[in-house]
Short mmCIF file of C-alpha atoms and ligand atoms in Angstrom, two decimals:
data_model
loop_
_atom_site.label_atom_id
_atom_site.label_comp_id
_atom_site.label_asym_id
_atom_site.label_seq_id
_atom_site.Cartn_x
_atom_site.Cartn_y
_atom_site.Cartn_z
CA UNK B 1 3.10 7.54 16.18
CA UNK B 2 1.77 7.40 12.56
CA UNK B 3 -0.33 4.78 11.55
CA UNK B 4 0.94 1.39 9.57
CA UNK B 5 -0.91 1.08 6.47
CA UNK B 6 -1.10 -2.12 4.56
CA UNK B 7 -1.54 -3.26 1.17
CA UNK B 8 -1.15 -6.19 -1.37
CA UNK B 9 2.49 -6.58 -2.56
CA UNK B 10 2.51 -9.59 -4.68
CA UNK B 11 0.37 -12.45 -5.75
CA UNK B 12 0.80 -15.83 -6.73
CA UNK B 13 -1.35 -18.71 -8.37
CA UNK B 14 -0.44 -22.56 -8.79
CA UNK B 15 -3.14 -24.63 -10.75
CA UNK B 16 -2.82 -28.67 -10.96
CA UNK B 17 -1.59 -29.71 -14.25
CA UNK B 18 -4.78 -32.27 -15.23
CA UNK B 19 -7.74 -30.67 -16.27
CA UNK B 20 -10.69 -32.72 -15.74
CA UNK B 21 -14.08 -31.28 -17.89
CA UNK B 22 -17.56 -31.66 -18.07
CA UNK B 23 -17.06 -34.42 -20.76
CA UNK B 24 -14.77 -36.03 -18.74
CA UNK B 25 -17.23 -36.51 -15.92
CA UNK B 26 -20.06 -37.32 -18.28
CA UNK B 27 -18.66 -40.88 -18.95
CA UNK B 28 -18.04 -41.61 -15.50
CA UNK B 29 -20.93 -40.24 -13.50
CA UNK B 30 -25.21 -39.67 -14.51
CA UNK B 31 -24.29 -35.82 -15.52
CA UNK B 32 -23.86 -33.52 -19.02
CA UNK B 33 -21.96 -30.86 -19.79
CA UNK B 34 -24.97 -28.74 -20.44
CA UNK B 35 -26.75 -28.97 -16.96
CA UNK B 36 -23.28 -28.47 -15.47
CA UNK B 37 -22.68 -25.14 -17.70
CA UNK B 38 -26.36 -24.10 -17.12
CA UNK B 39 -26.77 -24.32 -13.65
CA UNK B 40 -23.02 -23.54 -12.28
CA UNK B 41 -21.33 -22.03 -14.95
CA UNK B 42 -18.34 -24.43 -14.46
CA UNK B 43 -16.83 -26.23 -17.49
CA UNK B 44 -13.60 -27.59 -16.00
CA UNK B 45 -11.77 -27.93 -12.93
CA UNK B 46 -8.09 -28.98 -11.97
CA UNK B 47 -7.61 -32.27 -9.90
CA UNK B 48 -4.55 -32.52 -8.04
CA UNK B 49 -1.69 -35.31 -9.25
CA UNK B 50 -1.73 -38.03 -6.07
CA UNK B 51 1.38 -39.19 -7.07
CA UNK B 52 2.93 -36.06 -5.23
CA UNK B 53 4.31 -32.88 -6.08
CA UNK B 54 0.98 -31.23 -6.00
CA UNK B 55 -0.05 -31.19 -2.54
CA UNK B 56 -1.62 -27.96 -1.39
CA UNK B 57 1.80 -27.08 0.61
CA UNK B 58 3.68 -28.08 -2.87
CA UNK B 59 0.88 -25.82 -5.37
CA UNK B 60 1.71 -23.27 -2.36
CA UNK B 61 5.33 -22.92 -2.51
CA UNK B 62 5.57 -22.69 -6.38
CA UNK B 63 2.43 -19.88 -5.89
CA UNK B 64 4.54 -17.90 -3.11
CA UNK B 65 8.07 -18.34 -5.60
CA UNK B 66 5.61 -16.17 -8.15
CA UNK B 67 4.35 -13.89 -5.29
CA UNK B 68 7.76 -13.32 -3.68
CA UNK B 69 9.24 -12.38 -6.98
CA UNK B 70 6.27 -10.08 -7.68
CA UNK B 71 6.72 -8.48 -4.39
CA UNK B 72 10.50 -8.21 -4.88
CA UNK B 73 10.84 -10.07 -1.45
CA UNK B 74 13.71 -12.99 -0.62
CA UNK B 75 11.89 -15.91 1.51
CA UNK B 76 12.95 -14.58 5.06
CA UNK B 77 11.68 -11.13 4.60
CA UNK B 78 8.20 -13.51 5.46
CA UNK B 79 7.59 -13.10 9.24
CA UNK B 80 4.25 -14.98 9.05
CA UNK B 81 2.67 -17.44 7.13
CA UNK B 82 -1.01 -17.60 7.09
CA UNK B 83 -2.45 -20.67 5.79
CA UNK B 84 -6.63 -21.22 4.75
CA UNK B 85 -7.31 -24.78 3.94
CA UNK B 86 -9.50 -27.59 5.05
CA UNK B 87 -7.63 -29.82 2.71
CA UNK B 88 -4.40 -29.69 4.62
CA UNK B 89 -1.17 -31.82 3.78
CA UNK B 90 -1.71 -33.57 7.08
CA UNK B 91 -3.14 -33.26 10.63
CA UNK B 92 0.14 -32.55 12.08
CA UNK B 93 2.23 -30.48 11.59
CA UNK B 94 0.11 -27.54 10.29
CA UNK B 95 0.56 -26.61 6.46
CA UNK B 96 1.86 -23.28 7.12
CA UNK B 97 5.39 -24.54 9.19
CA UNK B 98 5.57 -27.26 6.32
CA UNK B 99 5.64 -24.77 3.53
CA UNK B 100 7.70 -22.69 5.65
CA UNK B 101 10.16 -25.69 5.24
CA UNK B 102 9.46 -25.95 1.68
CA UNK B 103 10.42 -22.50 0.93
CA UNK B 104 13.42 -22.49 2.47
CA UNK B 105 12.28 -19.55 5.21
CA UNK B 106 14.80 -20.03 8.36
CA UNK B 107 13.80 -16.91 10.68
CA UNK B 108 11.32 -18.73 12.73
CA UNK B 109 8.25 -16.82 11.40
CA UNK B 110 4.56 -17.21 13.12
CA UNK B 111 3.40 -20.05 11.37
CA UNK B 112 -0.87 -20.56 11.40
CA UNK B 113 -3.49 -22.60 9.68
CA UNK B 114 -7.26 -21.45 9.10
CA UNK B 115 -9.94 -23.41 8.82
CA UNK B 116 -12.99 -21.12 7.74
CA UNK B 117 -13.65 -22.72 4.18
CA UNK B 118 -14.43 -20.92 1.25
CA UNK B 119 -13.58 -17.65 3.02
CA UNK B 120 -10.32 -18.53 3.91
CA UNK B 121 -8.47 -16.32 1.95
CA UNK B 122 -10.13 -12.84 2.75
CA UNK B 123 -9.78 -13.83 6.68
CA UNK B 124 -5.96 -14.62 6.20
CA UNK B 125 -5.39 -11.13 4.40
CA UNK B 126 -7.77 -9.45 7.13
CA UNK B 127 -6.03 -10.95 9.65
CA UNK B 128 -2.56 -10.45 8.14
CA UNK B 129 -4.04 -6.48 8.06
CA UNK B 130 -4.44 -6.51 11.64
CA UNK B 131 -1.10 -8.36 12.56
CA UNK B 132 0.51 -5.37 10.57
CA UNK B 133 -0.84 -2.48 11.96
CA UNK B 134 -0.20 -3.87 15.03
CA UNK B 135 3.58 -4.09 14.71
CA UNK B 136 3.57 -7.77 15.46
CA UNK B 137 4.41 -8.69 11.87
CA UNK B 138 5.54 -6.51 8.84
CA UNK B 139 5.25 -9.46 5.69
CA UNK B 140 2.55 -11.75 5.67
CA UNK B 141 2.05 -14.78 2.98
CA UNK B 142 -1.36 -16.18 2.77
CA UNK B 143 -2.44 -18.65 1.73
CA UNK B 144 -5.62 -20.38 -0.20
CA UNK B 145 -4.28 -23.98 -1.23
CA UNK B 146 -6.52 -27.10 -1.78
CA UNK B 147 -7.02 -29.80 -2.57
CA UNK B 148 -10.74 -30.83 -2.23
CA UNK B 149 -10.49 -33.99 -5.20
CA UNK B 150 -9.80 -35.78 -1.86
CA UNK B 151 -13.01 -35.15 -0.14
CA UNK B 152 -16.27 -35.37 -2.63
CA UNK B 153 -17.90 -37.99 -3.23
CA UNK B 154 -16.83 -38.96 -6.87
CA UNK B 155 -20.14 -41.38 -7.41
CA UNK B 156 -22.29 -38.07 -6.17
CA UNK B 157 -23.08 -35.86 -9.14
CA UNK B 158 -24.73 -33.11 -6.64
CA UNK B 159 -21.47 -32.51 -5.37
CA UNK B 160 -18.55 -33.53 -7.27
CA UNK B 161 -19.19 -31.32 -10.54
CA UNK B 162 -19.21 -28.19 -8.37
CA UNK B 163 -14.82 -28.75 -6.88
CA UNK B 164 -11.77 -28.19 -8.04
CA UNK B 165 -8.31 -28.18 -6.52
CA UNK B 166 -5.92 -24.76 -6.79
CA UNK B 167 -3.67 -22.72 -5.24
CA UNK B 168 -3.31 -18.60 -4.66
CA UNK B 169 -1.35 -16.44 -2.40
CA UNK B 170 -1.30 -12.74 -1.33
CA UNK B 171 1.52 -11.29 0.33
CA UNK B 172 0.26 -8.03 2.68
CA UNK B 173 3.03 -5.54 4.21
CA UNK B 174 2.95 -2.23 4.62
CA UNK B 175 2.11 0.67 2.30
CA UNK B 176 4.44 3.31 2.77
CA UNK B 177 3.67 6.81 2.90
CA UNK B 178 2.47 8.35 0.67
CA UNK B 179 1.32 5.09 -1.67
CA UNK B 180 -2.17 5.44 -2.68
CA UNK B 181 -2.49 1.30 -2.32
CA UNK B 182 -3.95 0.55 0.79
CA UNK B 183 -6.17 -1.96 2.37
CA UNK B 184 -9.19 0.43 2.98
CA UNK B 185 -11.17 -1.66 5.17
CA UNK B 186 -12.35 -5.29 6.48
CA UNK B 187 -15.01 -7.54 7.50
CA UNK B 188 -15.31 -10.54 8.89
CA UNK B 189 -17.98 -12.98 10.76
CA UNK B 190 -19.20 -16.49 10.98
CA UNK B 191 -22.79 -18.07 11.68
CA UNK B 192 -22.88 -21.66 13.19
CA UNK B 193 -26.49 -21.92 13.23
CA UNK B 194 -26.00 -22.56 9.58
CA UNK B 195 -23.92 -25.99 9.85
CA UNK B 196 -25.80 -28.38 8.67
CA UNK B 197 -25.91 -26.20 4.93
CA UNK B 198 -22.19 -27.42 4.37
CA UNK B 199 -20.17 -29.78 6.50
CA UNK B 200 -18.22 -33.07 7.02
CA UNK B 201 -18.96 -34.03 10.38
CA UNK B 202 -17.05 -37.84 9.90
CA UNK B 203 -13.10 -37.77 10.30
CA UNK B 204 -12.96 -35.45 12.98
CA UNK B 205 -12.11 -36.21 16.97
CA UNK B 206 -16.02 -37.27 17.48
CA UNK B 207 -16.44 -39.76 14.45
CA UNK B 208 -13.40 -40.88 13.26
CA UNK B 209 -13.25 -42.80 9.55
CA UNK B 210 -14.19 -46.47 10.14
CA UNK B 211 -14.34 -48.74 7.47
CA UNK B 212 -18.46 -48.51 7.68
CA UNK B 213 -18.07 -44.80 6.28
CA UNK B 214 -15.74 -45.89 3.62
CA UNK B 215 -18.07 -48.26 2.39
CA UNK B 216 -20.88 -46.03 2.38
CA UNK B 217 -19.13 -42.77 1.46
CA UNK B 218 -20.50 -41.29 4.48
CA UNK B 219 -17.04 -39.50 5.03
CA UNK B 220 -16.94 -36.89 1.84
CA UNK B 221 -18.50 -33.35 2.20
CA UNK B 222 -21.91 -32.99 2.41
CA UNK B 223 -24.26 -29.82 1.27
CA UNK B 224 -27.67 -28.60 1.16
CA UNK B 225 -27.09 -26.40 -2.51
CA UNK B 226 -30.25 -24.72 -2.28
CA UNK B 227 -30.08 -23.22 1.37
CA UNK B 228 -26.24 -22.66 0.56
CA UNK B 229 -27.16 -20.58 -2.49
CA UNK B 230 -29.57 -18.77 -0.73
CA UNK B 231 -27.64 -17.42 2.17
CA UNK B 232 -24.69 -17.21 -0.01
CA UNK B 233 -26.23 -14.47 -2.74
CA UNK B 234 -27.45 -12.20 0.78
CA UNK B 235 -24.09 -12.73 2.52
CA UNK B 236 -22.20 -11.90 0.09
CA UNK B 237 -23.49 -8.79 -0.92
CA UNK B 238 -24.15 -7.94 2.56
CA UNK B 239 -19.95 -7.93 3.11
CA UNK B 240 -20.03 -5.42 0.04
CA UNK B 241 -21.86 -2.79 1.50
CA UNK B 242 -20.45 -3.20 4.80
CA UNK B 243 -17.11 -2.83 3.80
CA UNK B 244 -17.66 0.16 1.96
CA UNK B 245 -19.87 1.75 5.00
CA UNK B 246 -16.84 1.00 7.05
CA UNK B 247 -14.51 3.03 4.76
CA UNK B 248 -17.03 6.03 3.63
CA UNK B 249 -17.21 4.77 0.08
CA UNK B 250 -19.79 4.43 -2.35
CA UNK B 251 -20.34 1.72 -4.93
CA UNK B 252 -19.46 3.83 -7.81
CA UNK B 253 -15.88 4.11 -6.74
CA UNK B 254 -15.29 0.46 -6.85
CA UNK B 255 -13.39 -0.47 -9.75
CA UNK B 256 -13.76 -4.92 -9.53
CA UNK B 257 -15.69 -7.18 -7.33
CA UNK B 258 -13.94 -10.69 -7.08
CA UNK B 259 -16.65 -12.96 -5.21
CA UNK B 260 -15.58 -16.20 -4.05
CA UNK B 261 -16.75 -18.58 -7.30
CA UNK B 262 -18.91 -21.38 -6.20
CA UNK B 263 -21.81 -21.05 -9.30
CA UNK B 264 -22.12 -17.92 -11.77
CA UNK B 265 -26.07 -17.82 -10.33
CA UNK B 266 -24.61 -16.64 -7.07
CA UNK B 267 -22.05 -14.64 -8.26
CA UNK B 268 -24.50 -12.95 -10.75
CA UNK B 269 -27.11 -13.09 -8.04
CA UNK B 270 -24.76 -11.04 -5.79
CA UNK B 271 -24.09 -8.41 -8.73
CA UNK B 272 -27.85 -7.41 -9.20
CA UNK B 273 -27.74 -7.66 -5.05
CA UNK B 274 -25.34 -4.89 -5.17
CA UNK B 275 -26.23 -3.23 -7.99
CA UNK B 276 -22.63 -3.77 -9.79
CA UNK B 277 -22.67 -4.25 -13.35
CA UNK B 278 -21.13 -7.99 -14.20
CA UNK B 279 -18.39 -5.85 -16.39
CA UNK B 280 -17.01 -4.90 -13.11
CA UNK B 281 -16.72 -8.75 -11.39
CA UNK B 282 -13.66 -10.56 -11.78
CA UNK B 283 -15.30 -14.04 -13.19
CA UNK B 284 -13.19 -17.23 -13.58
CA UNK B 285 -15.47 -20.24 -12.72
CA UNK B 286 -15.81 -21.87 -16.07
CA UNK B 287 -12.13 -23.03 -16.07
CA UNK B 288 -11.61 -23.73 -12.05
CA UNK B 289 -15.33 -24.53 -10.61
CA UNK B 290 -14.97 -24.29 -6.62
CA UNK B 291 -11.19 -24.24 -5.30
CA UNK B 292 -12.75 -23.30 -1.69
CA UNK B 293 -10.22 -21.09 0.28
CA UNK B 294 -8.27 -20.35 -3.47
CA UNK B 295 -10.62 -18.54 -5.39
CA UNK B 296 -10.53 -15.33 -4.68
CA UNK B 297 -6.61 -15.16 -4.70
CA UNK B 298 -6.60 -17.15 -7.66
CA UNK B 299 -9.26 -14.90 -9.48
CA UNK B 300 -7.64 -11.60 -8.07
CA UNK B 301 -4.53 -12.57 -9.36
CA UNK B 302 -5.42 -13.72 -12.77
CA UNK B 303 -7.28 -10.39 -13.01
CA UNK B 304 -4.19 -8.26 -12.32
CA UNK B 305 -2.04 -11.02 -14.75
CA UNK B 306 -4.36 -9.75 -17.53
CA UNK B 307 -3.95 -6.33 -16.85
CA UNK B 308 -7.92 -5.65 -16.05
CA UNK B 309 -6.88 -4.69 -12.36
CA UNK B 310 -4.10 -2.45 -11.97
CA UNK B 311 -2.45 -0.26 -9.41
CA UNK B 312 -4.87 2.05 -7.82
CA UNK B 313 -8.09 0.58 -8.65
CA UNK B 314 -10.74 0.09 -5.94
CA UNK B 315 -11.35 -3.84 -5.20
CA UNK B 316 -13.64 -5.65 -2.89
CA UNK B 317 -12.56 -9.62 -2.12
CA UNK B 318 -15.53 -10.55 -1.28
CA UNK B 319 -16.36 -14.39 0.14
CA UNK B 320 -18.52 -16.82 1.77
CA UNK B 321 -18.06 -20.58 3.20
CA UNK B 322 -18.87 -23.73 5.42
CA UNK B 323 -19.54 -22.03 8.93
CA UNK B 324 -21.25 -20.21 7.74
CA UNK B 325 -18.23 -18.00 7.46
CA UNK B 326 -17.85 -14.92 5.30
CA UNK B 327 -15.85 -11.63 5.12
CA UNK B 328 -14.88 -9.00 2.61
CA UNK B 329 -11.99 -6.74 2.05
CA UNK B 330 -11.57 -2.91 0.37
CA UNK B 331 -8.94 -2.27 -1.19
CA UNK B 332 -7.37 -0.15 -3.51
CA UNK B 333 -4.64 -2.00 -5.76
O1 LIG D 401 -18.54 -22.60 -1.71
C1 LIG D 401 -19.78 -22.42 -1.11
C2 LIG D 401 -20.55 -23.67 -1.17
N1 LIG D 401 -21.27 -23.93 -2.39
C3 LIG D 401 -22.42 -23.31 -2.70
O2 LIG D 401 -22.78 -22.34 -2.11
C4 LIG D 401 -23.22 -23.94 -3.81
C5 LIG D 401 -24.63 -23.43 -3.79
N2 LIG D 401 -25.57 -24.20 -4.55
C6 LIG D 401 -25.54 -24.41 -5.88
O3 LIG D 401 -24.63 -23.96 -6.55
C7 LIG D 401 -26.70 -25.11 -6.53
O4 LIG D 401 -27.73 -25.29 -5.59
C8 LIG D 401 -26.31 -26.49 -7.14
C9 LIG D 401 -25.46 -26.29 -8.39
C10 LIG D 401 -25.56 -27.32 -6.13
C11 LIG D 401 -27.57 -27.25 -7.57
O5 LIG D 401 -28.33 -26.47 -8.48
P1 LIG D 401 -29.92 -26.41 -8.36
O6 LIG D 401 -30.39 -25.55 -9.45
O7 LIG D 401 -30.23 -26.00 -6.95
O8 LIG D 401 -30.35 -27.90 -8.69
P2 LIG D 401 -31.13 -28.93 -7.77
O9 LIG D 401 -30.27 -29.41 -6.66
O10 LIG D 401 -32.48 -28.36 -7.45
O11 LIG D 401 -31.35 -30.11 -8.80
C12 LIG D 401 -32.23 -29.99 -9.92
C13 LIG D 401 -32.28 -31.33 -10.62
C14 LIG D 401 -32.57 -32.50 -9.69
O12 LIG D 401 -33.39 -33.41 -10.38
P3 LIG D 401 -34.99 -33.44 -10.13
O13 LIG D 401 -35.15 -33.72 -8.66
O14 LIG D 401 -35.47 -32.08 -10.52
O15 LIG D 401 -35.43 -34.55 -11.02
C15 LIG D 401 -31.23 -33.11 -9.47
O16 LIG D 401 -31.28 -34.49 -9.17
O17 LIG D 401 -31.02 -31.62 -11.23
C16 LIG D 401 -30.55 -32.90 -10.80
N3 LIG D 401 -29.11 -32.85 -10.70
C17 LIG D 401 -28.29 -33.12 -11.73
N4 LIG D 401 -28.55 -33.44 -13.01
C18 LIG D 401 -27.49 -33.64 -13.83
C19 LIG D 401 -28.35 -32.54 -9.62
N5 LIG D 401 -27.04 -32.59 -9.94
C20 LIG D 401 -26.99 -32.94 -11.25
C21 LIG D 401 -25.93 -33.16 -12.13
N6 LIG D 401 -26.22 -33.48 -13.41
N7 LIG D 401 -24.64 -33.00 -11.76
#
């Protein structure tokens, strides 16, 4: 039997209509626009409408309409929805069966939500990889969508600066014979000894929100920036080489890096890490800030949009999160 190969067929972004920048938060909160652009690199960021109609299962299904069209695909070719978030709609059901809904999909496809953070993205495609060279799925839409407005601490200028809210999807199926694009190889891994860096322990089935934690915002996201930023610059170049060990590359036949986007110190950080020139990372921070499980699909696909990555160039997704969880993926476009 030959081997399935995979690859990227389509991409899709949806970004919340209300852009909220550094200005903005200046009035409201003990901040400026240049400590913000010095130490992060962020300028702006997106905040989700809560009237409706941007809910990360809403900013997904207008993303997927864009990816599906991209990958010349009708809604039920999809035989699997995976779905990173740890903003979901709701608890129950899972975001993945209620975009399935949304988008009109009526074949009973698998229907999963992740919950690995920042990384969420690169795990979904990896997984979506496996699940296709397995034979168990041949289509596979996934999903970064969130909505994190909802969970910082607005009064907390360590935090609240660094968010935004966004959607992007990747569809992966199967690269036919003879088609140079091709997920080359994958990497993923996790390590809980690093929860305390990055975590929201309140909400959950141990400590659920009482009116205590409302009162004393002691139910947003928490994070240690400094050990974050630390592990983060090692991790994440760390997934680099490893992915291109795995597939007998070099670092001269990579075309783009797009690292997860949490502050331009990491991500340049990473580069010299590396030892990739910054020409060669996909950088979109300034407008976004940290969209969690969407940047990297929302980065990769404004890079291909503008025409810097196309068809045939060698790409590493490359990300890092709460968990600690982190994975990369080689690819060629
Ligand atoms: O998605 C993955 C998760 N995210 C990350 O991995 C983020 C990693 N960490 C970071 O990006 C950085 O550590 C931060 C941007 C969060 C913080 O940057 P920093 O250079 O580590 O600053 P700091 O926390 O050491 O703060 C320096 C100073 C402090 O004042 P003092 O103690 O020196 O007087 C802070 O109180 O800056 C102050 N500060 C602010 N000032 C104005 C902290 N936040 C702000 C703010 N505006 N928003």
């Amino acid at each position: 039997m030959t081997e399935i190969k995979t690859k990227i067929l389509g991409t899709g972004i949806y970004l919340p209509k209300k852009v909220v920048t550094n200005l903005d938060l200046e009035k409201v909160i003990d901040t400026s626009d240049q400590w913000i652009f010095e130490r992060t690199g962020i300028r702006a960021r997106r905040i989700c409408s809560t009237e409706g109609g941007e809910w990360p299962t809403d900013m997904a299904m207008h993303a997927s309409w864009k990816a599906l069209e991209t990958a010349r695909l009708q809604p039920n070719d999809i035989d699997m929805i995976i779905f990173a978030s740890v903003t979901p709609d709701q608890k129950l059901p899972n975001s993945a069966s209620l975009l399935q809904q949304k988008l009109g999909i009526t074949n009973n496809c698998a229907c999963m939500d992740i919950a690995v953070a920042c990384s969420g993205f690169v795990y979904g495609v990896n997984m979506a990889n496996s699940f296709i060279k397995t034979g168990m799925a041949k289509n596979v839409l996934v999903v970064g969508s969130e909505m994190l407005s909802r969970e910082v601490d607005w009064n907390d200028r360590t935090i609240c600066i660094l968010f935004g809210d966004g959607c992007g999807v990747g569809i992966v199926g199967r690269s036919e014979e003879g088609d140079e694009s091709q997920i080359l190889s994958t990497h993923l891994g996790s390590d809980g000894s690093g929860k305390e860096f990055f975590n929201q322990p309140v909400g959950g089935a141990v400590e659920p929100i009482t009116e205590t934690h409302i009162k004393e915002g002691t139910h947003f996201m928490r994070m240690k920036g400094k050990e974050m930023f630390k592990v983060a610059t090692r991790t994440l170049a760390d997934n680099a080489k490893i992915v291109l060990e795995r597939a007998g590359m070099t670092l001269d036949q990579v075309d783009w890096v797009v690292p997860h986007q949490a502050n331009i110190r990491i991500i340049e950080t990473t580069a010299n890490l590396i030892g990739i020139s910054m020409d060669k990372v996909i950088v979109n921070i300034e407008n976004y800030g940290n969209t969690s499980a969407a940047t990297v699909p929302i980065a990769f696909h404004e890079a291909i949009e503008s025409g810097k990555i196309k068809r045939g160039d060698v790409v590493i997704l490359d990300a890092f999160g709460a968990g600690l969880t982190f994975g990369a993926t080689l690819l060629r476009y």
